[in-house]
Each structure stands twice: as structure tokens, then as C-alpha cells.
Backbone as numpy.savetxt, mean C-alpha at the origin, in Angstrom:
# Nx Ny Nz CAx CAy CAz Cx Cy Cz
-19.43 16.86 -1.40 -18.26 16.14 -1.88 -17.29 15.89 -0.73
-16.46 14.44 -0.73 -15.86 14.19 -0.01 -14.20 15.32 0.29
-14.66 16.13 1.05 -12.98 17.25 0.83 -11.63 16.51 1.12
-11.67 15.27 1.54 -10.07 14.46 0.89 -10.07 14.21 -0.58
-11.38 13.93 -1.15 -11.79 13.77 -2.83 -11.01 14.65 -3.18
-10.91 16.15 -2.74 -10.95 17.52 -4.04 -9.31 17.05 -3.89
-9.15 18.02 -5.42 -8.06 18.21 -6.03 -7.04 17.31 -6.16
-7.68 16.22 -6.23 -6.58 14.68 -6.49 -6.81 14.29 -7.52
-5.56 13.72 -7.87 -4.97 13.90 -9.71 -4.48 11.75 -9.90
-5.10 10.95 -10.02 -4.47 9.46 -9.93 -4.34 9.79 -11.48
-3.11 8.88 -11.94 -2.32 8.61 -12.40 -1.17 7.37 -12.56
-0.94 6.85 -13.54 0.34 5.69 -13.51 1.33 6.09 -13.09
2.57 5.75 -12.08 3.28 6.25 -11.83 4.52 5.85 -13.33
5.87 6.61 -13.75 6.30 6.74 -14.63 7.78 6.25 -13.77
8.94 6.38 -14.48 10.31 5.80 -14.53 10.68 6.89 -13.77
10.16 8.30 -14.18 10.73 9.71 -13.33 10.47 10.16 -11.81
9.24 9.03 -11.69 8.93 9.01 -10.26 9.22 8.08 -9.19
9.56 7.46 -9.46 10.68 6.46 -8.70 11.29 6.96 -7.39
12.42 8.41 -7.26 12.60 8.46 -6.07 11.84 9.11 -4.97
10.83 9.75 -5.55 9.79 10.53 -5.02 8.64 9.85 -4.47
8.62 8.16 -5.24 7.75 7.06 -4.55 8.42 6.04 -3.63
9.90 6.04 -3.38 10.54 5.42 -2.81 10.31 6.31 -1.50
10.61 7.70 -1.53 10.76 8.26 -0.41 9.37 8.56 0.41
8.59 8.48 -0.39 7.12 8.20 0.15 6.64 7.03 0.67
7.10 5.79 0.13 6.82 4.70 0.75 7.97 5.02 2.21
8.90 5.21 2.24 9.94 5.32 3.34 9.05 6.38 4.18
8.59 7.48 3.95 8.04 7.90 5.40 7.00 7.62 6.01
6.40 6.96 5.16 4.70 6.39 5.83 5.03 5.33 6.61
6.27 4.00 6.45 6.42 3.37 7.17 7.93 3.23 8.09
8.82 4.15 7.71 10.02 3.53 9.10 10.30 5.20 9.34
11.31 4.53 10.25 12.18 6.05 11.25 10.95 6.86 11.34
11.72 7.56 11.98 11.07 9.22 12.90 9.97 9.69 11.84
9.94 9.87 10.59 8.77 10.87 10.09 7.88 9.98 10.15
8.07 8.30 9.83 6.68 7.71 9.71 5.98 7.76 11.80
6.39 8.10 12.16 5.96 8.18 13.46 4.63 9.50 12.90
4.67 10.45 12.27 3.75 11.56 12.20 2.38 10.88 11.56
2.35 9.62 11.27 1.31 9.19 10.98 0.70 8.35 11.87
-0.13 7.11 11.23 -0.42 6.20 11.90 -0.17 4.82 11.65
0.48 4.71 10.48 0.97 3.44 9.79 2.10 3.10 10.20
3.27 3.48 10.44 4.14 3.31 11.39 4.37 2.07 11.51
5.76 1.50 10.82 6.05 0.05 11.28 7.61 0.09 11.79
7.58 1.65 12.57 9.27 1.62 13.15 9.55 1.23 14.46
8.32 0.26 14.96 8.42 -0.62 16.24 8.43 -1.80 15.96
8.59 -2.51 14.58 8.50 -3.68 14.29 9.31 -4.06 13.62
9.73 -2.75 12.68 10.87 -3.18 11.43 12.07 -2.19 11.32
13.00 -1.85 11.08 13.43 -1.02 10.89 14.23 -0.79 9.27
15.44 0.06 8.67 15.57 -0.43 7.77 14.92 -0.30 6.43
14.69 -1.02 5.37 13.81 -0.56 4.68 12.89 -0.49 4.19
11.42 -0.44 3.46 10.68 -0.97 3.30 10.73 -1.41 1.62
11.34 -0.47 0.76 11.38 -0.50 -0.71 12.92 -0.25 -0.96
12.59 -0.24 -2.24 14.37 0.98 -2.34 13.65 0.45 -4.29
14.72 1.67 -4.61 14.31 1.85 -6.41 14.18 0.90 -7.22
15.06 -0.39 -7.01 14.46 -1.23 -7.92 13.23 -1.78 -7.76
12.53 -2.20 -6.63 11.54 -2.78 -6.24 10.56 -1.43 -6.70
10.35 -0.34 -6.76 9.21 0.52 -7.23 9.55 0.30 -8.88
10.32 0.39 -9.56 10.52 0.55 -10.90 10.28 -0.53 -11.32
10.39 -2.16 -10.07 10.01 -3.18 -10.94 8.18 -3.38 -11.21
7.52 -2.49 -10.70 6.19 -2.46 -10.02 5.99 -1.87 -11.39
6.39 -0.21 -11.72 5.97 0.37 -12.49 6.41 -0.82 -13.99
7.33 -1.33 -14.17 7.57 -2.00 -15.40 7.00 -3.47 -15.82
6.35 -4.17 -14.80 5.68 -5.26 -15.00 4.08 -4.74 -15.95
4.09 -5.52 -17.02 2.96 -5.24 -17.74 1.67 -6.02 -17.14
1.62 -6.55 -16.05 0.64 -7.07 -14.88 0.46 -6.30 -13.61
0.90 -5.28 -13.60 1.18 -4.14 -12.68 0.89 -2.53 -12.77
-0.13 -2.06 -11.96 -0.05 -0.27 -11.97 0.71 -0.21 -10.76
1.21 0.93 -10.89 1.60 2.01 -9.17 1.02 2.57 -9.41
-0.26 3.23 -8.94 -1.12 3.90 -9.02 -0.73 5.17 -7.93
-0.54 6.61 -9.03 0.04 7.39 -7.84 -0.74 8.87 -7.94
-1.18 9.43 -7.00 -1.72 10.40 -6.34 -1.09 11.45 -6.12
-1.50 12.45 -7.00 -1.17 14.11 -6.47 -2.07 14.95 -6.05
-2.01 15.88 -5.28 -2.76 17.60 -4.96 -1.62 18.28 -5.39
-2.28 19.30 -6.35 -1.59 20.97 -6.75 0.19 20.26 -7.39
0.29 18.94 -8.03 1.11 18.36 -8.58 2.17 18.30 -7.15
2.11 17.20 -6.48 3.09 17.30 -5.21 2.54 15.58 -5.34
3.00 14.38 -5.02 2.98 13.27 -5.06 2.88 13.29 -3.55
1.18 12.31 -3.20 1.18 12.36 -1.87 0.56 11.11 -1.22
0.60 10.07 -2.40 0.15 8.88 -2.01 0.40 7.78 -2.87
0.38 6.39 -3.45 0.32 5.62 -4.28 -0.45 4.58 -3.40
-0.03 3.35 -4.41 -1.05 2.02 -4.18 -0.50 1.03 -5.20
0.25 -0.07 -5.32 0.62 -0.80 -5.83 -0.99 -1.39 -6.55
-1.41 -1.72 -7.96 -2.56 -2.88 -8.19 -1.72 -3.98 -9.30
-1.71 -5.15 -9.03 -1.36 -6.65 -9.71 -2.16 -7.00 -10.13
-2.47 -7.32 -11.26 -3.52 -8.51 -11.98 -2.97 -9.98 -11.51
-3.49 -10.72 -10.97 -3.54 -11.93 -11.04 -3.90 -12.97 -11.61
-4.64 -12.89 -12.47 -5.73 -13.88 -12.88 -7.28 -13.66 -12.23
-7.86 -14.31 -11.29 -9.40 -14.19 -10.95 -9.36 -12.77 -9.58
-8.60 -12.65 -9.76 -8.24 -11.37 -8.76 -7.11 -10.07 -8.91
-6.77 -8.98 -8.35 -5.89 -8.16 -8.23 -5.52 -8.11 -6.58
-3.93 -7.69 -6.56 -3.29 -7.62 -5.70 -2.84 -6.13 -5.30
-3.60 -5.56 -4.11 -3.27 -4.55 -3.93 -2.13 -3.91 -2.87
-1.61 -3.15 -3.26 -0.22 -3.58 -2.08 0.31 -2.13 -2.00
2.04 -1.89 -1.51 2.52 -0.83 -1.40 1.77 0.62 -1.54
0.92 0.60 -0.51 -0.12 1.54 -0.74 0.68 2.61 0.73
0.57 3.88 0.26 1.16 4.58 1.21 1.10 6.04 1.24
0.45 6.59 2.25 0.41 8.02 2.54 0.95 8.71 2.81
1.20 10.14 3.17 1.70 10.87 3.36 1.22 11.00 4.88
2.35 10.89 5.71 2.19 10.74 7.27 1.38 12.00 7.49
1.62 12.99 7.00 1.15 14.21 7.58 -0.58 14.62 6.96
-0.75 13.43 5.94 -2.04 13.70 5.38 -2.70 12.26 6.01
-2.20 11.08 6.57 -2.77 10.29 7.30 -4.39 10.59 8.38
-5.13 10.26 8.54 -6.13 10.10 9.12 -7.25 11.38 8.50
-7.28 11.97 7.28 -7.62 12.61 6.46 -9.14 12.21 5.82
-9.06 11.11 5.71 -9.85 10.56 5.27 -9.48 9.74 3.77
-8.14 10.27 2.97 -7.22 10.15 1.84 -7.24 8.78 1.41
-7.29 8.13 2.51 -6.76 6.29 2.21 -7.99 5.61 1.79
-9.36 6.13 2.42 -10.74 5.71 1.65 -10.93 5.77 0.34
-10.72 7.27 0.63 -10.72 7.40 -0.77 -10.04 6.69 -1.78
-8.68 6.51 -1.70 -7.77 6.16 -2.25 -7.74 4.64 -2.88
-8.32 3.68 -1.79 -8.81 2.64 -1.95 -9.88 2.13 -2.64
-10.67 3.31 -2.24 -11.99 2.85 -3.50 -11.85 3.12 -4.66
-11.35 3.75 -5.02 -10.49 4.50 -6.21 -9.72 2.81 -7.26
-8.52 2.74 -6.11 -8.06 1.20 -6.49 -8.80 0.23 -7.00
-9.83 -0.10 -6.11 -10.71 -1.22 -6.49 -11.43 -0.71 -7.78
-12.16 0.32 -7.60 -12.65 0.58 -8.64 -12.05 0.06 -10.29
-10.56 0.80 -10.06 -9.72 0.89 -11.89 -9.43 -0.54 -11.91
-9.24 -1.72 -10.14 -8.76 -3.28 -11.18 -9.89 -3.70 -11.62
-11.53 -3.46 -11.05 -12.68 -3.64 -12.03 -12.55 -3.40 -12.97
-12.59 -2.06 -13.41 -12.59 -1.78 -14.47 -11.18 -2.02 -15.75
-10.46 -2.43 -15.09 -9.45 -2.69 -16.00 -8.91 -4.12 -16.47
-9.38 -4.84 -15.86 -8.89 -6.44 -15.52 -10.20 -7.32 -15.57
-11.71 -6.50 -14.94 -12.84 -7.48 -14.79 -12.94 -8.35 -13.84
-11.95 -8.04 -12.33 -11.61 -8.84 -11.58 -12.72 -9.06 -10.04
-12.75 -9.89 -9.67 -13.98 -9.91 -8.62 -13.35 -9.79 -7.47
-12.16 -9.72 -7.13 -11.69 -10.12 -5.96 -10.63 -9.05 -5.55
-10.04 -8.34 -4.67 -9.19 -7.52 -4.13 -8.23 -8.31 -2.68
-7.17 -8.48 -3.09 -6.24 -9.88 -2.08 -5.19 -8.90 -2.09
-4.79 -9.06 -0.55 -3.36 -8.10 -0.04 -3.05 -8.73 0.98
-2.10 -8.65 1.57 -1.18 -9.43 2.76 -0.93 -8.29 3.77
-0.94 -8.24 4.93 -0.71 -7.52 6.38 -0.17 -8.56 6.95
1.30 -7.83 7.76 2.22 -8.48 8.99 0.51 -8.32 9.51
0.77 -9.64 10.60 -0.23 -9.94 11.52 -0.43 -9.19 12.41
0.49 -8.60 13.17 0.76 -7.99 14.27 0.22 -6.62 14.40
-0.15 -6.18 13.04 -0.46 -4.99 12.75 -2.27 -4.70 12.66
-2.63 -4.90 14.10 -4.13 -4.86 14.45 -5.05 -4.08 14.33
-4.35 -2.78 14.08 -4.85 -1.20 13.78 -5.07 -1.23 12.51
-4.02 -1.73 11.59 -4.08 -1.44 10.21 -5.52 -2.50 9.92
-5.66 -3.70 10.28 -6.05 -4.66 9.68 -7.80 -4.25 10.32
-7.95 -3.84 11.54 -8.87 -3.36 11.67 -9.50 -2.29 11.04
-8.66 -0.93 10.22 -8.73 -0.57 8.96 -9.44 -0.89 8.10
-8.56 -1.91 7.55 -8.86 -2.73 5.99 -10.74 -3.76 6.38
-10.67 -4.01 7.42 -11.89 -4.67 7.96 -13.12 -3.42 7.69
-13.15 -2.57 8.09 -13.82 -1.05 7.84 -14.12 -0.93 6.26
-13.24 -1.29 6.07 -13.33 -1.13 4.24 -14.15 -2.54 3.51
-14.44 -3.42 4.36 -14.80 -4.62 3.77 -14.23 -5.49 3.48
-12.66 -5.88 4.08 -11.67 -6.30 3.45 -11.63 -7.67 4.93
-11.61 -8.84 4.43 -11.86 -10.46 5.83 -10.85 -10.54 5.78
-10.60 -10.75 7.09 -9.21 -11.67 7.50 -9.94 -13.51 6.83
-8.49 -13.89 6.53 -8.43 -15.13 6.09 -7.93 -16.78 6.80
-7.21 -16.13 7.68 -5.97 -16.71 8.60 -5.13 -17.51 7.64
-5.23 -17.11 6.55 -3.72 -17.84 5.50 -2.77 -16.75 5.43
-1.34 -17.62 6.52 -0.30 -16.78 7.04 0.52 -17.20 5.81
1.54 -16.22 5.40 2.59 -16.74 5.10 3.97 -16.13 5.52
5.01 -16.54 5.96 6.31 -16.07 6.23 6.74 -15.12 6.31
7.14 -14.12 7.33 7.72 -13.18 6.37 9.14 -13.53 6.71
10.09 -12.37 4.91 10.81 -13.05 5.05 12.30 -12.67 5.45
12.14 -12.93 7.07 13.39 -13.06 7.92 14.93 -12.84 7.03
15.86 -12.54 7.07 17.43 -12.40 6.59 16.99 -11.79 5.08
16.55 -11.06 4.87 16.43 -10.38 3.48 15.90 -9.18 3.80
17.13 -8.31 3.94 16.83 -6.81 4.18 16.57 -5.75 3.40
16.30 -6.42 2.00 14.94 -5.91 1.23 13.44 -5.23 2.03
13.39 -6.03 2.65 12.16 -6.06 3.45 11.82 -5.44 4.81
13.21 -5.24 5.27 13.23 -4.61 6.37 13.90 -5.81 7.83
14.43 -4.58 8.92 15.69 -5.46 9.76 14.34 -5.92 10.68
13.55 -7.25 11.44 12.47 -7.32 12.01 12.94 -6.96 13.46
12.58 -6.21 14.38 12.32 -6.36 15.63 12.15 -7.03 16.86
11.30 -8.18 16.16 10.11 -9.33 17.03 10.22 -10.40 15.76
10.12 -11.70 16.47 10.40 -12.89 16.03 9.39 -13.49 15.11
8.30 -12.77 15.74 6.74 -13.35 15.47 5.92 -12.49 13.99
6.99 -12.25 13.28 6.39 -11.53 12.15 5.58 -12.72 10.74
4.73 -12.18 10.81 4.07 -12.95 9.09 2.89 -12.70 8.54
2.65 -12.95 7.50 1.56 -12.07 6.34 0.58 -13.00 6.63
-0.84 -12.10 6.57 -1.82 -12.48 6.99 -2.66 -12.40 5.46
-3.10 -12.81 4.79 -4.14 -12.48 3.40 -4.86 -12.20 3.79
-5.67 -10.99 3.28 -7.16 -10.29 3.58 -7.98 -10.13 2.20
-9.38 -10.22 2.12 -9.85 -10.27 0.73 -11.01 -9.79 0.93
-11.37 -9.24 -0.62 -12.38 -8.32 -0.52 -13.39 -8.89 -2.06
-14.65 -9.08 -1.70 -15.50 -8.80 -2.79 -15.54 -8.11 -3.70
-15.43 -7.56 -4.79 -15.60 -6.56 -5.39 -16.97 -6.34 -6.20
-17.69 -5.88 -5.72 -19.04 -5.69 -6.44 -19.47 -5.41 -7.98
């Protein structure tokens, strides 16, 4: 058995977990703690990546899981999944810096794909990566996941999203078969 497999608990995330998934998305990607991983976007963005309404609007869309992950009841990962129509949208997916390179995110992912099969009937798995981010996307490539080269914007003066760094930021679509 895969030992990132053992003792992981997925689950819908709920209304009560909100700041505990906010602050998890916040260390996997900005300031100093997301540095303990490898996802790290505090050379590109700074600022924020979520904040509570944007997780609670995730958990409350009836086209939407937050799909969230415990060991020994401690919240140590999620994964945004969207129904779309002929596909699901997988997104805000985020580790625990200190459980990063674990093997956790495989898992975690196949996991994902798996429940929008099974829950939606969907053939397709579609997510967006800043471009710039060559490590990650080489990642998601590992997993079976094509670059597309359909960029879209990111979006500049809305610090929702985070303060950008570099001029040259924008979403790349990546897509995956689902068997």
C-alpha cells in the first residue's frame, strides 16, 4: 500500500472549515511557510491567494466539492472539483508545505479524478496554471495532464488574486483524459 494512502480521511469540506482551508491554501502558496514546500508562488505573487469568501463560495455552489483531506482528524490538504458540463474543473488544490513531496498530491489527485467520474460521468479533468510555473506544470504532465497553449489573463489590479511580481503572468489550461 501506498504509505501517503494510509490514514487519509476525504471528505466535503463544511461552512466550519473555512478558516482552517483558507489558512491552508495560504501556506502552500505565499510568504515564508509556503517556502517549506515546493509550490511556492512567493516569488511571483505576493498577498493573497483566497480569503473566506472565495472558499465558502466553493463549498456553497451546488456545481462544486472542496474536497478536503485529513490524517488522525488534522486538515492537511483539499482540492477544489467543478462540474462543468462535458468536464470537471479541478482547482485550489493545496498541501501542506511540510507534507509536500510525500507522495500526498498523487494520491490526492487520483482520488479527485476518480469522485468527478464517478459523480458527474465526466470524461475530461481541465485546470488552469500561471504559465511561469514550469515545475508545477511539469508535475501535472507526470500525472497525464497536456498543456494546451490556451492562455488566459491573469487578472492584474484585483487583489483577490494576489499583488503580481512580474508582468508576464497568465493561465495556461491543462487537460486530462479521464478513463
Amino acid at each position: 500500500m501506498d504509505t501517503a494512502a494510509t490514514g487519509l480521511t476525504f471528505r466535503d469540506a463544511v461552512d466550519a472549515d473555512v478558516d482552517v482551508l483558507v489558512a491552508l491554501i495560504e501556506s502552500a502558496y505565499r510568504g515564508d511557510s509556503s517556502r517549506t514546500g515546493w509550490t511556492t508562488e512567493a516569488d511571483i505573487l505576493e498577498g493573497q491567494r483566497t480569503d473566506a469568501e472565495g472558499v465558502l463560495a466553493v463549498i456553497k455552489s451546488p456545481d462544486s466539492r472542496l474536497l478536503t483531506v485529513e490524517r488522525d482528524g488534522i486538515v492537511i490538504a483539499c482540492c477544489q472539483l467543478e462540474h462543468r458540463g462535458a468536464h470537471a474543473y479541478f482547482g485550489m488544490f493545496a498541501v501542506s508545505p511540510r507534507l509536500q513531496g510525500t507522495g500526498l498530491g498523487k494520491v490526492i489527485i487520483a482520488e479527485a479524478e476518480r469522485a468527478a467520474r464517478e459523480t458527474w460521468g465526466v470524461r475530461e479533468m481541465h485546470m488552469t496554471v500561471i504559465s511561469v510555473r514550469e515545475d508545477l506544470i511539469a508535475w501535472y504532465e507526470r500525472r497525464g495532464y497536456r498543456r494546451t497553449g490556451r492562455m488566459t489573463p491573469f487578472p492584474y489590479g484585483d487583489e483577490r488574486f494576489g499583488i503580481p511580481q512580474r508582468d508576464d503572468l497568465q493561465f495556461e489550461l491543462l487537460v486530462k483524459e479521464l478513463a
